[in-house]
Amino acid sequence: MSEPKDPPAGPRRGRRNATVALVLTLACASTTAFLTTREAPSASAPDTGKVSAVAEQRATNAFLRAPGSPVTVIAHRGASSAAPENTLVSDEVARRGGARWIENDVQPSRDGVPYVLHDTTVDRTTDGTGPIRGLTSRQLDRLDAGSWFAPVFTGVRVPTLAAQLDDLRLRGGNLVLEIKGSHSRDEVARIVKEVRDHGMAGRVLVQSFDPEALRHTRALAPELPLGLLRDTLDPDPVAVAAELGLSAYNPAVAQLTAHPEAVGKLHAAGVAVMAWTVDSADRWKTLEALGTDGIITNRPAELSGWNAAWAQGRQAGSTP
């Protein structure tokens, strides 16, 4: 989710094997029921010159948090604090922890197959080396993407986008799909095709730091809702949201706490706000009070538990 200058999401080697083994057992246990998923809305370009268009955007944008409801939990690269990031195991741990939304990063292999990987190289999170765009799908499929995190995860693979979409469709969940870095129109078209071919268009929000990737997505698949990632808040986030046809504007957490008025302005325009990447209860509380709609976190189980305590506290007249 974050740009390369951010620290890695999960812990390195040395996590206690007993704890990790417990997590893996939970993740790999058979499932008899799937989590209920919320269908993502279709994207439509807001027209700031027409009040009716803004009202329609607000009415149809399911990413806006309903009054009295908790913030949406979005698992950053899956449950990346408890399992190797951007893997199906990490997704399963997040799902079992209560996250209905998984955030990932997608990039193409040398032969054009979209893979789920954050870094531009495979060095940090696999036993291989080199840029992902320089490796073929056959080479990527052989990499071990788990042992860097802990020995018990040895043999976990780098998933293709197709494999992740299948997993979410069959086992439950929605996807906040980050197009990582600059992509050509043809590369975006391949991603869109995968989403459509797997019947997941109603359960995917496409986000990117790159506005051009979002423009390609909007032109190719106007039914897919869009989110813009930002390190720094735009001078006029509402105007940017209108120009790109955004369903969500997703800034770094520090930007929201520094400019809390932005949340209300975006909401008035029918645009949801999702903050990244937030792992502390103090900041969850601040973001909830600001009206933030979703929180991208490395600790989805903890945020789900915090949400439950928040709901109980609200009913009792106090909050966590």
mmCIF file of C-alpha atoms in Angstrom:
data_model
loop_
_atom_site.group_PDB
_atom_site.id
_atom_site.type_symbol
_atom_site.label_atom_id
_atom_site.label_comp_id
_atom_site.label_asym_id
_atom_site.label_seq_id
_atom_site.Cartn_x
_atom_site.Cartn_y
_atom_site.Cartn_z
ATOM 1 C CA MET A 1 0.000 0.000 0.000
ATOM 2 C CA SER A 2 2.657 2.453 1.088
ATOM 3 C CA GLU A 3 5.344 3.800 -1.182
ATOM 4 C CA PRO A 4 8.809 2.122 -0.997
ATOM 5 C CA LYS A 5 10.067 4.684 1.523
ATOM 6 C CA ASP A 6 7.672 3.265 4.121
ATOM 7 C CA PRO A 7 8.950 0.575 6.509
ATOM 8 C CA PRO A 8 7.987 -3.036 5.706
ATOM 9 C CA ALA A 9 4.534 -3.975 6.955
ATOM 10 C CA GLY A 10 5.225 -7.163 8.865
ATOM 11 C CA PRO A 11 7.852 -8.304 11.375
ATOM 12 C CA ARG A 12 11.032 -10.042 10.256
ATOM 13 C CA ARG A 13 12.427 -13.399 11.255
ATOM 14 C CA GLY A 14 12.469 -14.161 14.932
ATOM 15 C CA ARG A 15 8.741 -14.167 15.624
ATOM 16 C CA ARG A 16 8.091 -16.935 18.105
ATOM 17 C CA ASN A 17 7.367 -20.134 16.200
ATOM 18 C CA ALA A 18 4.631 -21.248 18.562
ATOM 19 C CA THR A 19 2.646 -18.095 17.926
ATOM 20 C CA VAL A 20 3.148 -18.270 14.177
ATOM 21 C CA ALA A 21 2.230 -21.947 14.102
ATOM 22 C CA LEU A 22 -1.022 -21.128 15.861
ATOM 23 C CA VAL A 23 -1.780 -18.443 13.293
ATOM 24 C CA LEU A 24 -1.016 -20.819 10.423
ATOM 25 C CA THR A 25 -3.236 -23.522 11.912
ATOM 26 C CA LEU A 26 -6.074 -21.029 12.138
ATOM 27 C CA ALA A 27 -5.467 -19.807 8.607
ATOM 28 C CA CYS A 28 -5.408 -23.258 7.061
ATOM 29 C CA ALA A 29 -8.381 -24.688 8.928
ATOM 30 C CA SER A 30 -11.295 -25.651 6.702
ATOM 31 C CA THR A 31 -14.141 -23.174 6.437
ATOM 32 C CA THR A 32 -17.825 -24.086 6.424
ATOM 33 C CA ALA A 33 -19.213 -20.580 6.044
ATOM 34 C CA PHE A 34 -17.994 -17.434 4.375
ATOM 35 C CA LEU A 35 -18.156 -13.911 5.691
ATOM 36 C CA THR A 36 -20.962 -11.814 4.281
ATOM 37 C CA THR A 37 -19.483 -9.384 1.772
ATOM 38 C CA ARG A 38 -20.642 -5.923 0.950
ATOM 39 C CA GLU A 39 -21.094 -5.239 -2.736
ATOM 40 C CA ALA A 40 -18.997 -2.341 -3.921
ATOM 41 C CA PRO A 41 -20.817 0.426 -5.744
ATOM 42 C CA SER A 42 -20.430 1.317 -9.375
ATOM 43 C CA ALA A 43 -18.199 4.307 -10.018
ATOM 44 C CA SER A 44 -19.753 7.437 -11.472
ATOM 45 C CA ALA A 45 -18.114 10.759 -12.179
ATOM 46 C CA PRO A 46 -19.455 13.381 -9.770
ATOM 47 C CA ASP A 47 -20.539 16.655 -11.328
ATOM 48 C CA THR A 48 -19.844 19.465 -8.874
ATOM 49 C CA GLY A 49 -22.009 21.805 -10.926
ATOM 50 C CA LYS A 50 -25.148 19.782 -10.319
ATOM 51 C CA VAL A 51 -26.516 19.272 -6.830
ATOM 52 C CA SER A 52 -28.536 16.255 -7.998
ATOM 53 C CA ALA A 53 -25.382 14.464 -9.153
ATOM 54 C CA VAL A 54 -23.711 15.005 -5.765
ATOM 55 C CA ALA A 55 -26.817 13.759 -3.979
ATOM 56 C CA GLU A 56 -26.839 10.660 -6.160
ATOM 57 C CA GLN A 57 -23.151 10.059 -5.464
ATOM 58 C CA ARG A 58 -23.794 10.243 -1.716
ATOM 59 C CA ALA A 59 -26.805 7.956 -1.948
ATOM 60 C CA THR A 60 -25.051 5.253 -3.986
ATOM 61 C CA ASN A 61 -21.561 5.324 -2.480
ATOM 62 C CA ALA A 62 -21.549 2.271 -0.214
ATOM 63 C CA PHE A 63 -18.057 3.173 1.011
ATOM 64 C CA LEU A 64 -19.483 6.048 3.047
ATOM 65 C CA ARG A 65 -19.936 5.012 6.674
ATOM 66 C CA ALA A 66 -23.534 5.015 7.832
ATOM 67 C CA PRO A 67 -24.255 7.041 10.993
ATOM 68 C CA GLY A 68 -23.627 4.931 14.090
ATOM 69 C CA SER A 69 -21.696 2.237 12.251
ATOM 70 C CA PRO A 70 -18.030 1.364 12.897
ATOM 71 C CA VAL A 71 -15.183 2.143 10.514
ATOM 72 C CA THR A 72 -14.546 -0.387 7.775
ATOM 73 C CA VAL A 73 -11.559 -2.646 8.512
ATOM 74 C CA ILE A 74 -9.226 -2.965 5.514
ATOM 75 C CA ALA A 75 -6.434 -5.491 5.992
ATOM 76 C CA HIS A 76 -3.164 -4.029 4.665
ATOM 77 C CA ARG A 77 -1.568 -6.729 2.490
ATOM 78 C CA GLY A 78 -3.759 -9.129 4.437
ATOM 79 C CA ALA A 79 -2.994 -9.662 8.118
ATOM 80 C CA SER A 80 0.572 -8.522 7.516
ATOM 81 C CA SER A 81 1.473 -8.299 11.197
ATOM 82 C CA ALA A 82 0.695 -11.996 11.688
ATOM 83 C CA ALA A 83 1.504 -13.701 8.365
ATOM 84 C CA PRO A 84 3.636 -13.053 5.276
ATOM 85 C CA GLU A 85 2.164 -10.062 3.451
ATOM 86 C CA ASN A 86 0.282 -10.267 0.162
ATOM 87 C CA THR A 87 -0.211 -14.037 0.345
ATOM 88 C CA LEU A 88 -3.337 -16.156 0.505
ATOM 89 C CA VAL A 89 -2.379 -17.205 4.040
ATOM 90 C CA SER A 90 -2.262 -13.552 5.077
ATOM 91 C CA ASP A 91 -5.666 -13.025 3.474
ATOM 92 C CA GLU A 92 -7.142 -15.969 5.367
ATOM 93 C CA VAL A 93 -5.798 -14.790 8.701
ATOM 94 C CA ALA A 94 -7.306 -11.356 8.039
ATOM 95 C CA ARG A 95 -10.632 -12.919 7.088
ATOM 96 C CA ARG A 96 -10.680 -15.023 10.240
ATOM 97 C CA GLY A 97 -9.879 -11.878 12.215
ATOM 98 C CA GLY A 98 -13.022 -10.139 10.968
ATOM 99 C CA ALA A 99 -11.762 -8.142 7.963
ATOM 100 C CA ARG A 100 -14.185 -8.110 5.043
ATOM 101 C CA TRP A 101 -11.808 -6.061 2.918
ATOM 102 C CA ILE A 102 -8.303 -7.084 1.883
ATOM 103 C CA GLU A 103 -5.866 -4.535 0.456
ATOM 104 C CA ASN A 104 -3.213 -5.711 -1.974
ATOM 105 C CA ASP A 105 -0.625 -4.476 -4.462
ATOM 106 C CA VAL A 106 -0.594 -5.710 -8.052
ATOM 107 C CA GLN A 107 2.214 -5.589 -10.637
ATOM 108 C CA PRO A 108 2.916 -7.511 -13.852
ATOM 109 C CA SER A 109 5.525 -10.174 -14.471
ATOM 110 C CA ARG A 110 7.802 -9.960 -17.501
ATOM 111 C CA ASP A 111 5.220 -11.908 -19.504
ATOM 112 C CA GLY A 112 2.367 -9.666 -18.390
ATOM 113 C CA VAL A 113 0.709 -11.755 -15.652
ATOM 114 C CA PRO A 114 -0.524 -9.610 -12.719
ATOM 115 C CA TYR A 115 1.007 -10.739 -9.400
ATOM 116 C CA VAL A 116 0.322 -9.643 -5.832
ATOM 117 C CA LEU A 117 3.532 -8.045 -4.573
ATOM 118 C CA HIS A 118 4.338 -4.698 -2.953
ATOM 119 C CA ASP A 119 7.988 -4.003 -3.744
ATOM 120 C CA THR A 120 9.376 -3.439 -7.215
ATOM 121 C CA THR A 121 11.753 -6.339 -6.530
ATOM 122 C CA VAL A 122 11.154 -9.763 -4.989
ATOM 123 C CA ASP A 123 14.214 -9.514 -2.742
ATOM 124 C CA ARG A 124 12.607 -8.559 0.585
ATOM 125 C CA THR A 125 9.657 -10.973 0.702
ATOM 126 C CA THR A 126 10.876 -14.019 -1.231
ATOM 127 C CA ASP A 127 13.950 -16.200 -1.600
ATOM 128 C CA GLY A 128 14.544 -14.758 -5.071
ATOM 129 C CA THR A 129 16.169 -11.627 -6.411
ATOM 130 C CA GLY A 130 15.439 -9.115 -9.113
ATOM 131 C CA PRO A 131 12.655 -6.837 -10.289
ATOM 132 C CA ILE A 132 9.226 -8.411 -10.627
ATOM 133 C CA ARG A 133 8.916 -6.976 -14.132
ATOM 134 C CA GLY A 134 12.121 -8.782 -15.060
ATOM 135 C CA LEU A 135 10.913 -12.241 -13.974
ATOM 136 C CA THR A 136 8.560 -14.553 -15.849
ATOM 137 C CA SER A 137 5.462 -16.062 -14.301
ATOM 138 C CA ARG A 138 7.216 -19.447 -14.258
ATOM 139 C CA GLN A 139 10.084 -17.954 -12.236
ATOM 140 C CA LEU A 140 7.727 -16.142 -9.857
ATOM 141 C CA ASP A 141 5.648 -19.264 -9.264
ATOM 142 C CA ARG A 142 8.720 -21.071 -7.914
ATOM 143 C CA LEU A 143 9.587 -18.459 -5.290
ATOM 144 C CA ASP A 144 9.139 -19.005 -1.554
ATOM 145 C CA ALA A 145 7.243 -16.009 -0.168
ATOM 146 C CA GLY A 146 6.853 -17.230 3.403
ATOM 147 C CA SER A 147 10.130 -18.252 4.999
ATOM 148 C CA TRP A 148 11.390 -14.639 5.279
ATOM 149 C CA PHE A 149 8.602 -14.067 7.806
ATOM 150 C CA ALA A 150 9.004 -17.293 9.801
ATOM 151 C CA PRO A 151 10.145 -20.868 9.027
ATOM 152 C CA VAL A 152 6.643 -22.286 9.532
ATOM 153 C CA PHE A 153 5.482 -20.376 6.436
ATOM 154 C CA THR A 154 8.113 -21.930 4.164
ATOM 155 C CA GLY A 155 6.605 -22.799 0.798
ATOM 156 C CA VAL A 156 3.954 -20.079 0.703
ATOM 157 C CA ARG A 157 3.843 -18.669 -2.825
ATOM 158 C CA VAL A 158 3.493 -15.255 -4.441
ATOM 159 C CA PRO A 159 -0.116 -15.346 -5.661
ATOM 160 C CA THR A 160 -1.291 -14.211 -9.032
ATOM 161 C CA LEU A 161 -4.122 -11.705 -9.013
ATOM 162 C CA ALA A 162 -6.269 -14.457 -10.516
ATOM 163 C CA ALA A 163 -5.533 -16.772 -7.571
ATOM 164 C CA GLN A 164 -6.348 -14.066 -5.049
ATOM 165 C CA LEU A 165 -9.607 -13.171 -6.783
ATOM 166 C CA ASP A 166 -10.606 -16.839 -6.812
ATOM 167 C CA ASP A 167 -9.775 -17.155 -3.129
ATOM 168 C CA LEU A 168 -11.860 -14.121 -2.200
ATOM 169 C CA ARG A 169 -14.755 -15.173 -4.415
ATOM 170 C CA LEU A 170 -14.897 -18.684 -2.958
ATOM 171 C CA ARG A 171 -13.942 -18.075 0.667
ATOM 172 C CA GLY A 172 -15.422 -14.616 1.135
ATOM 173 C CA GLY A 173 -14.167 -11.067 1.106
ATOM 174 C CA ASN A 174 -13.727 -7.916 -0.952
ATOM 175 C CA LEU A 175 -10.606 -6.393 -2.448
ATOM 176 C CA VAL A 176 -9.036 -2.941 -2.340
ATOM 177 C CA LEU A 177 -6.741 -3.467 -5.307
ATOM 178 C CA GLU A 178 -3.783 -1.116 -5.577
ATOM 179 C CA ILE A 179 -2.286 -0.727 -9.026
ATOM 180 C CA LYS A 180 1.314 -0.323 -7.948
ATOM 181 C CA GLY A 181 3.340 2.290 -9.759
ATOM 182 C CA SER A 182 3.025 3.338 -13.373
ATOM 183 C CA HIS A 183 1.009 0.996 -15.628
ATOM 184 C CA SER A 184 0.294 1.208 -19.324
ATOM 185 C CA ARG A 185 -3.276 1.082 -20.597
ATOM 186 C CA ASP A 186 -2.702 -2.497 -21.762
ATOM 187 C CA GLU A 187 -1.408 -3.521 -18.325
ATOM 188 C CA VAL A 188 -4.454 -1.980 -16.667
ATOM 189 C CA ALA A 189 -6.668 -3.721 -19.219
ATOM 190 C CA ARG A 190 -5.208 -7.082 -18.151
ATOM 191 C CA ILE A 191 -6.034 -6.315 -14.508
ATOM 192 C CA VAL A 192 -9.583 -5.286 -15.425
ATOM 193 C CA LYS A 193 -10.017 -8.471 -17.456
ATOM 194 C CA GLU A 194 -8.959 -10.606 -14.486
ATOM 195 C CA VAL A 195 -11.467 -8.845 -12.214
ATOM 196 C CA ARG A 196 -14.289 -9.299 -14.706
ATOM 197 C CA ASP A 197 -13.395 -12.856 -15.681
ATOM 198 C CA HIS A 198 -13.511 -13.908 -12.023
ATOM 199 C CA GLY A 199 -16.888 -12.305 -11.414
ATOM 200 C CA MET A 200 -15.475 -9.859 -8.852
ATOM 201 C CA ALA A 201 -16.351 -6.484 -10.403
ATOM 202 C CA GLY A 202 -18.947 -5.895 -7.684
ATOM 203 C CA ARG A 203 -16.457 -6.601 -4.885
ATOM 204 C CA VAL A 204 -13.368 -4.641 -5.926
ATOM 205 C CA LEU A 205 -12.286 -1.038 -5.403
ATOM 206 C CA VAL A 206 -9.293 -0.021 -7.529
ATOM 207 C CA GLN A 207 -6.867 2.446 -5.961
ATOM 208 C CA SER A 208 -3.511 3.899 -6.945
ATOM 209 C CA PHE A 209 -1.085 6.709 -6.236
ATOM 210 C CA ASP A 210 -0.973 7.217 -10.006
ATOM 211 C CA PRO A 211 -3.943 9.213 -11.365
ATOM 212 C CA GLU A 212 -3.218 7.964 -14.876
ATOM 213 C CA ALA A 213 -3.768 4.347 -13.782
ATOM 214 C CA LEU A 214 -7.155 5.416 -12.427
ATOM 215 C CA ARG A 215 -8.006 7.206 -15.660
ATOM 216 C CA HIS A 216 -7.194 4.034 -17.592
ATOM 217 C CA THR A 217 -9.366 2.010 -15.213
ATOM 218 C CA ARG A 218 -12.272 4.414 -15.516
ATOM 219 C CA ALA A 219 -12.122 4.374 -19.308
ATOM 220 C CA LEU A 220 -11.872 0.580 -19.482
ATOM 221 C CA ALA A 221 -14.250 -0.339 -16.645
ATOM 222 C CA PRO A 222 -16.561 2.508 -15.564
ATOM 223 C CA GLU A 223 -18.363 0.071 -13.252
ATOM 224 C CA LEU A 224 -15.325 -0.237 -10.957
ATOM 225 C CA PRO A 225 -15.164 2.259 -8.058
ATOM 226 C CA LEU A 226 -11.909 4.172 -7.710
ATOM 227 C CA GLY A 227 -9.762 5.414 -4.827
ATOM 228 C CA LEU A 228 -6.836 7.829 -4.987
ATOM 229 C CA LEU A 229 -3.930 7.282 -2.595
ATOM 230 C CA ARG A 230 -2.125 10.387 -1.395
ATOM 231 C CA ASP A 231 1.035 11.021 0.660
ATOM 232 C CA THR A 232 0.109 14.707 0.799
ATOM 233 C CA LEU A 233 -3.360 16.195 0.736
ATOM 234 C CA ASP A 234 -4.255 18.020 -2.476
ATOM 235 C CA PRO A 235 -5.055 21.748 -2.105
ATOM 236 C CA ASP A 236 -8.611 20.883 -3.241
ATOM 237 C CA PRO A 237 -9.311 17.170 -2.679
ATOM 238 C CA VAL A 238 -12.949 17.577 -3.737
ATOM 239 C CA ALA A 239 -11.963 18.960 -7.142
ATOM 240 C CA VAL A 240 -9.485 16.121 -7.655
ATOM 241 C CA ALA A 241 -12.121 13.580 -6.642
ATOM 242 C CA ALA A 242 -14.573 15.088 -9.110
ATOM 243 C CA GLU A 243 -12.055 15.119 -11.958
ATOM 244 C CA LEU A 244 -11.108 11.470 -11.453
ATOM 245 C CA GLY A 245 -14.604 10.211 -10.597
ATOM 246 C CA LEU A 246 -13.514 8.872 -7.205
ATOM 247 C CA SER A 247 -15.576 6.864 -4.764
ATOM 248 C CA ALA A 248 -12.817 7.203 -2.139
ATOM 249 C CA TYR A 249 -9.989 9.610 -1.389
ATOM 250 C CA ASN A 250 -7.331 7.784 0.645
ATOM 251 C CA PRO A 251 -4.646 9.918 2.320
ATOM 252 C CA ALA A 252 -1.885 9.086 4.767
ATOM 253 C CA VAL A 253 -3.170 9.280 8.332
ATOM 254 C CA ALA A 254 -1.013 12.279 9.254
ATOM 255 C CA GLN A 255 -2.663 14.299 6.509
ATOM 256 C CA LEU A 256 -6.122 13.712 7.952
ATOM 257 C CA THR A 257 -5.139 14.615 11.491
ATOM 258 C CA ALA A 258 -3.460 17.780 10.166
ATOM 259 C CA HIS A 259 -6.450 18.696 7.976
ATOM 260 C CA PRO A 260 -9.530 17.234 9.687
ATOM 261 C CA GLU A 261 -11.878 19.546 7.771
ATOM 262 C CA ALA A 262 -11.120 17.585 4.592
ATOM 263 C CA VAL A 263 -13.288 14.673 5.752
ATOM 264 C CA GLY A 264 -16.438 16.762 5.960
ATOM 265 C CA LYS A 265 -15.778 18.435 2.607
ATOM 266 C CA LEU A 266 -15.273 15.105 0.848
ATOM 267 C CA HIS A 267 -18.339 13.614 2.501
ATOM 268 C CA ALA A 268 -20.419 16.588 1.372
ATOM 269 C CA ALA A 269 -19.332 15.760 -2.187
ATOM 270 C CA GLY A 270 -20.274 12.102 -1.740
ATOM 271 C CA VAL A 271 -16.694 10.820 -1.481
ATOM 272 C CA ALA A 272 -15.552 8.344 1.166
ATOM 273 C CA VAL A 273 -12.271 8.714 3.090
ATOM 274 C CA MET A 274 -9.959 5.797 3.919
ATOM 275 C CA ALA A 275 -6.788 6.426 5.912
ATOM 276 C CA TRP A 276 -3.545 4.446 5.645
ATOM 277 C CA THR A 277 -1.690 2.739 7.342
ATOM 278 C CA VAL A 278 -2.886 2.901 10.968
ATOM 279 C CA ASP A 279 -2.032 0.412 13.715
ATOM 280 C CA SER A 280 -2.630 2.192 17.031
ATOM 281 C CA ALA A 281 -5.860 2.411 19.026
ATOM 282 C CA ASP A 282 -5.271 6.091 19.776
ATOM 283 C CA ARG A 283 -5.239 6.908 16.089
ATOM 284 C CA TRP A 284 -8.214 4.635 15.400
ATOM 285 C CA LYS A 285 -10.155 6.652 17.961
ATOM 286 C CA THR A 286 -9.100 9.940 16.378
ATOM 287 C CA LEU A 287 -10.040 8.778 12.886
ATOM 288 C CA GLU A 288 -13.392 7.424 14.046
ATOM 289 C CA ALA A 289 -14.201 10.772 15.653
ATOM 290 C CA LEU A 290 -13.279 12.585 12.435
ATOM 291 C CA GLY A 291 -15.796 10.468 10.538
ATOM 292 C CA THR A 292 -13.253 8.459 8.553
ATOM 293 C CA ASP A 293 -15.015 5.698 6.629
ATOM 294 C CA GLY A 294 -12.304 3.056 6.457
ATOM 295 C CA ILE A 295 -8.933 2.311 8.031
ATOM 296 C CA ILE A 296 -6.187 0.382 6.281
ATOM 297 C CA THR A 297 -4.229 -1.489 8.952
ATOM 298 C CA ASN A 298 -1.634 -4.207 9.445
ATOM 299 C CA ARG A 299 -3.638 -5.330 12.497
ATOM 300 C CA PRO A 300 -7.133 -6.146 11.177
ATOM 301 C CA ALA A 301 -8.077 -8.525 14.007
ATOM 302 C CA GLU A 302 -7.211 -5.906 16.618
ATOM 303 C CA LEU A 303 -9.135 -3.192 14.770
ATOM 304 C CA SER A 304 -12.131 -5.529 14.441
ATOM 305 C CA GLY A 305 -11.989 -6.102 18.197
ATOM 306 C CA TRP A 306 -11.651 -2.374 18.814
ATOM 307 C CA ASN A 307 -14.717 -1.831 16.612
ATOM 308 C CA ALA A 308 -16.694 -4.327 18.694
ATOM 309 C CA ALA A 309 -15.687 -2.555 21.911
ATOM 310 C CA TRP A 310 -16.539 0.791 20.299
ATOM 311 C CA ALA A 311 -20.031 -0.460 19.379
ATOM 312 C CA GLN A 312 -20.607 -1.771 22.906
ATOM 313 C CA GLY A 313 -19.339 1.484 24.385
ATOM 314 C CA ARG A 314 -21.615 3.482 22.123
ATOM 315 C CA GLN A 315 -24.627 1.512 23.330
ATOM 316 C CA ALA A 316 -23.532 1.991 26.941
ATOM 317 C CA GLY A 317 -22.842 5.697 26.455
ATOM 318 C CA SER A 318 -19.048 5.470 26.404
ATOM 319 C CA THR A 319 -16.431 4.586 23.787
ATOM 320 C CA PRO A 320 -13.037 2.865 23.947
#
